[in-house]
CSV table of C-alpha atoms (C1' of nucleotides) in Angstrom, one decimal:
chain,number,residue,atom,x,y,z
A,1,UNK,CA,78.0,-16.0,212.1
A,2,UNK,CA,78.1,-19.2,210.1
A,3,UNK,CA,77.0,-20.4,206.7
A,4,UNK,CA,74.1,-22.5,207.6
A,5,UNK,CA,72.4,-19.7,209.5
A,6,UNK,CA,73.3,-17.2,206.8
A,7,UNK,CA,71.5,-19.4,204.3
A,8,UNK,CA,68.5,-19.5,206.5
A,9,UNK,CA,68.4,-15.8,206.9
A,10,UNK,CA,68.7,-15.2,203.2
A,11,UNK,CA,65.7,-17.3,202.2
A,12,UNK,CA,63.1,-14.8,201.0
A,13,UNK,CA,60.2,-17.1,200.7
A,14,UNK,CA,58.1,-17.9,203.7
A,15,UNK,CA,55.1,-20.0,202.8
A,16,UNK,CA,55.9,-22.2,199.8
A,17,UNK,CA,54.2,-21.9,196.5
A,18,UNK,CA,51.6,-24.6,195.4
A,19,UNK,CA,54.0,-26.0,192.7
A,20,UNK,CA,56.6,-26.2,195.4
A,21,UNK,CA,54.6,-29.1,197.0
A,22,UNK,CA,55.1,-31.5,194.1
A,23,UNK,CA,58.8,-30.6,193.9
A,24,UNK,CA,59.4,-30.9,197.6
A,25,UNK,CA,57.6,-34.2,197.9
A,26,UNK,CA,59.4,-35.5,194.9
A,27,UNK,CA,62.7,-34.6,196.3
A,28,UNK,CA,61.9,-36.6,199.4
A,29,UNK,CA,60.7,-39.6,197.3
A,30,UNK,CA,57.1,-39.1,198.3
A,31,UNK,CA,53.9,-38.9,196.1
A,32,UNK,CA,51.5,-36.0,195.6
A,33,UNK,CA,48.1,-37.1,196.8
A,34,UNK,CA,44.8,-35.3,197.2
A,35,UNK,CA,45.0,-35.7,201.0
A,36,UNK,CA,48.5,-34.2,201.2
A,37,UNK,CA,47.6,-31.3,198.9
A,38,UNK,CA,44.5,-30.5,201.1
A,39,UNK,CA,46.6,-30.6,204.3
A,40,UNK,CA,49.2,-28.4,202.8
A,41,UNK,CA,46.6,-26.0,201.4
A,42,UNK,CA,45.0,-25.7,204.8
A,43,UNK,CA,48.2,-25.2,206.6
A,44,UNK,CA,49.3,-22.6,204.1
A,45,UNK,CA,46.0,-20.7,204.5
A,46,UNK,CA,46.1,-20.2,208.2
A,47,UNK,CA,47.9,-17.8,210.4
A,48,UNK,CA,47.7,-20.0,213.5
A,49,UNK,CA,49.7,-23.2,214.0
A,50,UNK,CA,47.1,-25.8,214.1
A,51,UNK,CA,47.3,-29.2,215.8
A,52,UNK,CA,46.7,-32.4,213.8
A,53,UNK,CA,43.1,-32.5,215.2
A,54,UNK,CA,42.5,-29.0,213.9
A,55,UNK,CA,43.9,-29.8,210.5
A,56,UNK,CA,41.7,-32.9,210.5
A,57,UNK,CA,38.5,-30.9,211.3
A,58,UNK,CA,39.3,-28.4,208.5
A,59,UNK,CA,40.4,-30.8,205.8
A,60,UNK,CA,37.3,-32.9,206.4
A,61,UNK,CA,35.2,-30.1,204.8
A,62,UNK,CA,36.9,-31.0,201.5
A,63,UNK,CA,37.6,-34.7,202.0
A,64,UNK,CA,34.9,-35.9,204.4
A,65,UNK,CA,36.2,-39.4,204.6
A,66,UNK,CA,39.8,-38.6,205.3
A,67,UNK,CA,41.1,-40.3,208.4
A,68,UNK,CA,43.0,-38.7,211.3
A,69,UNK,CA,45.8,-41.2,210.7
A,70,UNK,CA,46.2,-39.9,207.2
A,71,UNK,CA,46.4,-36.4,208.4
A,72,UNK,CA,49.2,-37.4,210.8
A,73,UNK,CA,51.0,-39.1,207.9
A,74,UNK,CA,50.5,-36.1,205.6
A,75,UNK,CA,51.9,-33.7,208.2
A,76,UNK,CA,54.8,-36.0,208.7
A,77,UNK,CA,55.3,-36.1,204.9
A,78,UNK,CA,55.4,-32.3,204.8
A,79,UNK,CA,57.9,-32.1,207.7
A,80,UNK,CA,60.0,-34.7,205.8
A,81,UNK,CA,59.8,-32.5,202.7
A,82,UNK,CA,60.9,-29.5,204.7
A,83,UNK,CA,57.6,-27.7,203.9
A,84,UNK,CA,56.5,-27.6,207.5
A,85,UNK,CA,57.9,-27.8,211.0
A,86,UNK,CA,56.5,-29.6,214.0
A,87,UNK,CA,56.3,-27.5,217.2
A,88,UNK,CA,56.0,-29.3,220.5
A,89,UNK,CA,55.1,-27.9,223.9
A,90,UNK,CA,54.9,-29.2,227.4
A,91,UNK,CA,51.1,-29.6,227.2
A,92,UNK,CA,48.7,-30.6,224.6
A,93,UNK,CA,49.3,-31.8,221.0
A,94,UNK,CA,52.1,-30.8,218.6
A,95,UNK,CA,51.4,-27.9,216.3
A,96,UNK,CA,52.4,-27.5,212.7
A,97,UNK,CA,53.9,-24.5,211.0
A,98,UNK,CA,54.3,-24.4,207.2
A,99,UNK,CA,56.5,-21.3,207.0
A,100,UNK,CA,59.9,-22.8,206.1
A,101,UNK,CA,62.0,-19.7,206.4
A,102,UNK,CA,63.6,-18.9,209.7
A,103,UNK,CA,61.4,-16.8,211.9
A,104,UNK,CA,60.3,-16.3,215.5
A,105,UNK,CA,57.2,-17.2,217.5
A,106,UNK,CA,55.1,-15.7,220.2
A,107,UNK,CA,53.3,-18.1,222.5
A,108,UNK,CA,50.4,-17.3,224.9
A,109,UNK,CA,50.9,-19.0,228.2
A,110,UNK,CA,47.2,-18.9,228.9
A,111,UNK,CA,45.8,-20.4,225.8
A,112,UNK,CA,48.7,-22.1,224.2
A,113,UNK,CA,48.2,-20.2,221.0
A,114,UNK,CA,51.3,-19.7,218.8
A,115,UNK,CA,51.8,-17.0,216.2
A,116,UNK,CA,54.5,-15.9,213.9
A,117,UNK,CA,56.4,-12.7,214.7
A,118,UNK,CA,56.8,-10.3,211.7
A,119,UNK,CA,60.2,-9.4,212.9
A,120,UNK,CA,62.9,-10.3,210.4
A,121,UNK,CA,65.2,-13.2,211.4
A,122,UNK,CA,68.5,-11.9,212.6
A,123,UNK,CA,71.4,-14.2,211.9
A,124,UNK,CA,73.7,-12.1,214.0
A,125,UNK,CA,71.6,-12.2,217.1
A,126,UNK,CA,73.8,-14.8,218.9
A,127,UNK,CA,76.8,-12.6,218.2
A,128,UNK,CA,75.0,-9.7,219.8
A,129,UNK,CA,74.5,-12.0,222.9
A,130,UNK,CA,78.1,-12.9,223.0
A,131,UNK,CA,80.5,-12.5,220.0
A,132,UNK,CA,82.7,-15.4,221.2
A,133,UNK,CA,79.8,-17.8,221.9
A,134,UNK,CA,79.6,-19.8,218.6
A,135,UNK,CA,83.4,-20.1,218.4
A,136,UNK,CA,83.8,-21.2,221.9
A,137,UNK,CA,81.0,-23.8,221.6
A,138,UNK,CA,82.7,-25.1,218.4
A,139,UNK,CA,86.0,-25.4,220.3
A,140,UNK,CA,84.1,-27.5,222.9
A,141,UNK,CA,82.8,-29.7,220.2
A,142,UNK,CA,79.4,-28.3,219.5
A,143,UNK,CA,78.6,-27.0,216.1
A,144,UNK,CA,75.8,-24.5,216.1
A,145,UNK,CA,73.6,-24.6,213.0
A,146,UNK,CA,70.5,-22.7,213.9
A,147,UNK,CA,68.7,-21.2,216.8
A,148,UNK,CA,65.1,-20.8,218.0
A,149,UNK,CA,63.7,-17.8,219.8
A,150,UNK,CA,60.2,-17.7,221.3
A,151,UNK,CA,58.5,-14.9,223.1
A,152,UNK,CA,56.2,-15.9,226.0
A,153,UNK,CA,53.4,-13.8,227.4
A,154,UNK,CA,49.7,-13.4,227.2
A,155,UNK,CA,47.0,-11.6,225.3
A,156,UNK,CA,45.4,-8.7,227.2
A,157,UNK,CA,41.9,-9.4,228.5
B,1,UNK,CA,62.7,-4.0,228.8
B,2,UNK,CA,60.0,-4.9,231.4
B,3,UNK,CA,59.8,-5.8,235.0
B,4,UNK,CA,59.1,-9.4,234.8
B,5,UNK,CA,62.1,-10.1,232.7
B,6,UNK,CA,64.4,-7.8,234.7
B,7,UNK,CA,63.4,-9.9,237.8
B,8,UNK,CA,64.3,-13.1,236.0
B,9,UNK,CA,67.7,-11.6,234.9
B,10,UNK,CA,68.6,-10.5,238.4
B,11,UNK,CA,68.2,-13.8,240.0
B,12,UNK,CA,71.7,-14.9,240.9
B,13,UNK,CA,71.0,-18.4,242.1
B,14,UNK,CA,70.8,-21.2,239.5
B,15,UNK,CA,70.2,-24.5,241.2
B,16,UNK,CA,68.2,-24.0,244.4
B,17,UNK,CA,69.6,-24.9,247.8
B,18,UNK,CA,68.3,-27.9,249.7
B,19,UNK,CA,66.5,-25.7,252.3
B,20,UNK,CA,65.0,-23.9,249.4
B,21,UNK,CA,62.9,-27.0,248.6
B,22,UNK,CA,60.9,-26.8,251.8
B,23,UNK,CA,60.3,-23.0,251.4
B,24,UNK,CA,59.3,-23.3,247.8
B,25,UNK,CA,56.9,-26.2,248.4
B,26,UNK,CA,55.4,-24.4,251.4
B,27,UNK,CA,54.9,-21.3,249.3
B,28,UNK,CA,52.9,-23.4,246.8
B,29,UNK,CA,50.9,-25.0,249.6
B,30,UNK,CA,52.6,-28.4,249.1
B,31,UNK,CA,54.1,-30.8,251.5
B,32,UNK,CA,57.7,-31.9,251.8
B,33,UNK,CA,57.9,-35.7,251.3
B,34,UNK,CA,60.7,-38.2,251.0
B,35,UNK,CA,59.8,-38.8,247.4
B,36,UNK,CA,59.8,-35.2,246.4
B,37,UNK,CA,63.1,-34.6,248.2
B,38,UNK,CA,64.6,-37.6,246.3
B,39,UNK,CA,63.4,-36.4,243.0
B,40,UNK,CA,64.6,-32.9,243.7
B,41,UNK,CA,68.0,-34.1,244.9
B,42,UNK,CA,68.5,-36.2,241.8
B,43,UNK,CA,67.5,-33.4,239.4
B,44,UNK,CA,69.8,-31.1,241.2
B,45,UNK,CA,72.7,-33.5,240.9
B,46,UNK,CA,72.7,-34.0,237.2
B,47,UNK,CA,73.9,-31.8,234.3
B,48,UNK,CA,71.5,-33.4,231.8
B,49,UNK,CA,67.8,-32.8,231.7
B,50,UNK,CA,66.3,-36.2,232.4
B,51,UNK,CA,62.9,-37.5,231.4
B,52,UNK,CA,60.5,-38.8,234.1
B,53,UNK,CA,61.5,-42.4,233.3
B,54,UNK,CA,65.2,-41.5,233.8
B,55,UNK,CA,64.4,-39.8,237.1
B,56,UNK,CA,62.3,-42.8,238.1
B,57,UNK,CA,65.2,-45.2,237.3
B,58,UNK,CA,67.6,-43.1,239.4
B,59,UNK,CA,65.4,-42.4,242.4
B,60,UNK,CA,64.4,-46.1,242.6
B,61,UNK,CA,68.0,-46.7,243.9
B,62,UNK,CA,67.0,-44.8,247.1
B,63,UNK,CA,63.3,-45.6,247.2
B,64,UNK,CA,62.9,-48.9,245.5
B,65,UNK,CA,59.1,-49.0,245.8
B,66,UNK,CA,58.4,-45.5,244.5
B,67,UNK,CA,56.0,-45.5,241.6
B,68,UNK,CA,56.3,-43.8,238.3
B,69,UNK,CA,53.1,-41.9,238.9
B,70,UNK,CA,54.6,-40.4,242.1
B,71,UNK,CA,57.7,-39.3,240.1
B,72,UNK,CA,55.4,-37.5,237.7
B,73,UNK,CA,53.5,-35.9,240.5
B,74,UNK,CA,56.7,-34.9,242.3
B,75,UNK,CA,58.1,-33.4,239.1
B,76,UNK,CA,54.8,-31.5,238.7
B,77,UNK,CA,55.1,-30.3,242.3
B,78,UNK,CA,58.6,-29.0,241.5
B,79,UNK,CA,57.4,-27.2,238.5
B,80,UNK,CA,54.5,-25.7,240.4
B,81,UNK,CA,56.9,-24.5,243.1
B,82,UNK,CA,59.1,-22.9,240.4
B,83,UNK,CA,62.0,-25.2,241.3
B,84,UNK,CA,62.0,-26.9,237.9
B,85,UNK,CA,60.9,-26.4,234.3
B,86,UNK,CA,59.4,-28.9,232.0
B,87,UNK,CA,60.9,-28.9,228.5
B,88,UNK,CA,59.1,-30.5,225.6
B,89,UNK,CA,60.4,-31.4,222.2
B,90,UNK,CA,58.8,-32.9,219.0
B,91,UNK,CA,59.8,-36.4,219.8
B,92,UNK,CA,60.0,-38.4,223.0
B,93,UNK,CA,59.1,-37.6,226.6
B,94,UNK,CA,59.3,-34.2,228.3
B,95,UNK,CA,62.5,-33.3,230.1
B,96,UNK,CA,63.0,-31.6,233.4
B,97,UNK,CA,65.4,-28.8,234.3
B,98,UNK,CA,65.9,-27.7,237.8
B,99,UNK,CA,67.7,-24.5,237.2
B,100,UNK,CA,65.1,-22.0,238.0
B,101,UNK,CA,67.0,-18.9,236.9
B,102,UNK,CA,66.6,-17.8,233.3
B,103,UNK,CA,69.1,-19.3,231.0
B,104,UNK,CA,69.6,-20.7,227.6
B,105,UNK,CA,69.9,-24.2,226.2
B,106,UNK,CA,71.8,-26.0,223.4
B,107,UNK,CA,70.2,-29.0,221.8
B,108,UNK,CA,71.8,-31.6,219.7
B,109,UNK,CA,69.7,-32.5,216.7
B,110,UNK,CA,71.3,-35.9,216.3
B,111,UNK,CA,70.9,-37.2,219.9
B,112,UNK,CA,68.2,-35.0,221.4
B,113,UNK,CA,70.6,-34.2,224.2
B,114,UNK,CA,69.9,-30.8,225.9
B,115,UNK,CA,72.5,-28.9,228.0
B,116,UNK,CA,72.6,-25.5,229.7
B,117,UNK,CA,74.6,-22.7,228.2
B,118,UNK,CA,76.9,-20.9,230.7
B,119,UNK,CA,76.2,-17.6,228.9
B,120,UNK,CA,74.4,-15.1,231.2
B,121,UNK,CA,70.8,-14.4,230.5
B,122,UNK,CA,70.4,-11.1,228.6
B,123,UNK,CA,67.2,-9.3,229.5
B,124,UNK,CA,67.9,-6.7,226.7
B,125,UNK,CA,68.3,-9.3,224.0
B,126,UNK,CA,64.8,-8.6,222.5
B,127,UNK,CA,65.6,-4.9,222.4
B,128,UNK,CA,68.7,-5.7,220.5
B,129,UNK,CA,66.6,-7.6,218.0
B,130,UNK,CA,64.2,-4.7,217.6
B,131,UNK,CA,63.9,-1.9,220.2
B,132,UNK,CA,60.2,-1.3,219.4
B,133,UNK,CA,59.2,-5.0,219.4
B,134,UNK,CA,57.9,-5.3,223.0
B,135,UNK,CA,56.0,-2.0,222.9
B,136,UNK,CA,54.5,-2.8,219.5
B,137,UNK,CA,53.4,-6.2,220.7
B,138,UNK,CA,51.8,-4.6,223.7
B,139,UNK,CA,49.9,-2.2,221.6
B,140,UNK,CA,48.6,-5.1,219.6
B,141,UNK,CA,47.4,-6.7,222.8
B,142,UNK,CA,50.2,-9.1,223.6
B,143,UNK,CA,52.2,-8.7,226.8
B,144,UNK,CA,55.6,-10.2,226.7
B,145,UNK,CA,56.8,-11.6,230.0
B,146,UNK,CA,59.7,-13.9,229.1
B,147,UNK,CA,61.5,-15.4,226.2
B,148,UNK,CA,63.3,-18.7,225.4
B,149,UNK,CA,66.4,-19.1,223.3
B,150,UNK,CA,67.7,-22.4,222.2
B,151,UNK,CA,70.8,-23.1,220.1
B,152,UNK,CA,70.5,-26.0,217.7
B,153,UNK,CA,73.3,-28.0,216.3
B,154,UNK,CA,75.3,-31.2,216.8
B,155,UNK,CA,78.3,-32.5,218.6
B,156,UNK,CA,81.4,-33.1,216.5
B,157,UNK,CA,82.1,-36.7,215.7
C,1,DA,C1',52.5,-53.2,186.9
C,2,DT,C1',54.7,-51.5,190.8
C,3,DC,C1',55.0,-49.5,194.9
C,4,DC,C1',53.1,-45.9,197.7
C,5,DT,C1',49.3,-44.2,200.2
C,6,DT,C1',44.7,-44.5,202.3
C,7,DG,C1',41.4,-45.6,205.9
C,8,DC,C1',40.2,-48.4,209.5
C,9,DA,C1',41.1,-50.5,213.8
C,10,DA,C1',44.2,-51.8,217.1
C,11,DA,C1',48.4,-50.9,219.5
C,12,DG,C1',51.8,-47.7,221.6
C,13,DC,C1',53.9,-44.4,224.5
C,14,DA,C1',53.8,-40.7,227.8
C,15,DT,C1',51.1,-38.9,231.2
C,16,DT,C1',47.1,-38.4,234.3
C,17,DT,C1',43.4,-40.0,237.3
C,18,DG,C1',40.6,-42.5,241.0
C,19,DC,C1',40.9,-44.4,245.1
C,20,DA,C1',42.2,-46.9,249.5
C,21,DG,C1',45.8,-46.7,252.6
C,22,DT,C1',49.6,-43.9,254.6
C,23,DC,C1',52.1,-39.9,256.0
C,24,DA,C1',53.1,-34.9,257.0
C,25,DC,C1',51.8,-31.2,259.6
D,1,DG,C1',43.2,-35.5,263.6
D,2,DT,C1',43.0,-33.6,259.1
D,3,DG,C1',44.0,-33.1,254.7
D,4,DA,C1',47.6,-34.0,251.4
D,5,DC,C1',50.4,-37.7,249.3
D,6,DT,C1',51.6,-42.4,247.8
D,7,DG,C1',51.2,-46.5,245.0
D,8,DC,C1',48.7,-49.3,242.3
D,9,DA,C1',46.0,-50.1,238.3
D,10,DA,C1',43.1,-48.3,235.0
D,11,DA,C1',42.1,-44.6,232.0
D,12,DT,C1',43.3,-40.9,228.9
D,13,DG,C1',45.2,-38.2,225.1
D,14,DC,C1',48.1,-38.0,221.3
D,15,DT,C1',50.4,-40.5,217.9
D,16,DT,C1',51.9,-44.5,215.3
D,17,DT,C1',51.4,-49.0,213.1
D,18,DG,C1',49.6,-53.2,210.5
D,19,DC,C1',47.1,-54.4,206.9
D,20,DA,C1',43.8,-54.9,202.9
D,21,DA,C1',42.0,-52.1,199.3
D,22,DG,C1',42.7,-48.2,196.3
D,23,DG,C1',45.6,-44.7,193.8
D,24,DA,C1',49.9,-42.4,191.7
D,25,DT,C1',53.6,-42.9,188.4
DNA sequence: ATCCTTGCAAAGCATTTGCAGTCAC
DNA sequence: GTGACTGCAAATGCTTTGCAAGGAT
């Protein structure tokens, strides 16, 4: 185990509070705008991990003249403020996840759909794989700070 | 545990043999060409996980007039033949990995570099996380067939 | 008042496609 | 000989950028 990962595991909050948005943007030296708030609110409200296009389509209901470029910039601002994460896959557009605590994903190989797993993040999982792993990597000059686990499969027909 | 993953775990060969290329392409209904062989040979020879551009640059030393489009098509043929895997990340181009057995990766957050982990693939790891996980997902209509684990961190300065 | 952000259009990068000529089987 | 593959150039999809007008502090 190691401190960075323990800190990740101890975070209790998943989706950030609304007031959190202002604080987080501030901390990153960014301004709170109507567009960013709308993008954040939408991302916070959905279970799925939408693409920029999907966010654009949804946010347009509130701000009809918002541009796709602004949505991209807003998503980037959220990532920079550590309120969201960008998930990339081999095919199709990137997807955005606004849960900022450590957690796992399942991904459907047929549809590309990504969902969160309710399973609690296990900071000891790498030790269960091999108790000497983290130390031996450190000795080889690689400092492990985090890990990602993703389950692949498909939804039943 | 489940059959698909057990099969993955039992595969002993990592990097495929040269003769393997013909068989694998054949099985996928694809032809063996000089271009595909060169791409495969290069991918097999390197520890890193190169992008299509990098493969192109390298293979051009053997086949100076090969086109980038052909490299993309060759890489796709290898993926289709299960001789390589395509790895995508939030930034930059996709990377290709020709180890076809299940294994783990480490990724440097500073440089984007990706390497294989020597640690053996553990088909029971998900059970160690939560013994009821795979069953409970199945009951919810999601069939797990595989998982990906990636260690994040950075190389010491 | 200052500097950041928006929205538009244009550019950029990674990747794919259409097609005529060539090669593998 | 037949159908698949190559190489070229053009197209596509996703994302970023430049810039003038508008908005946040």
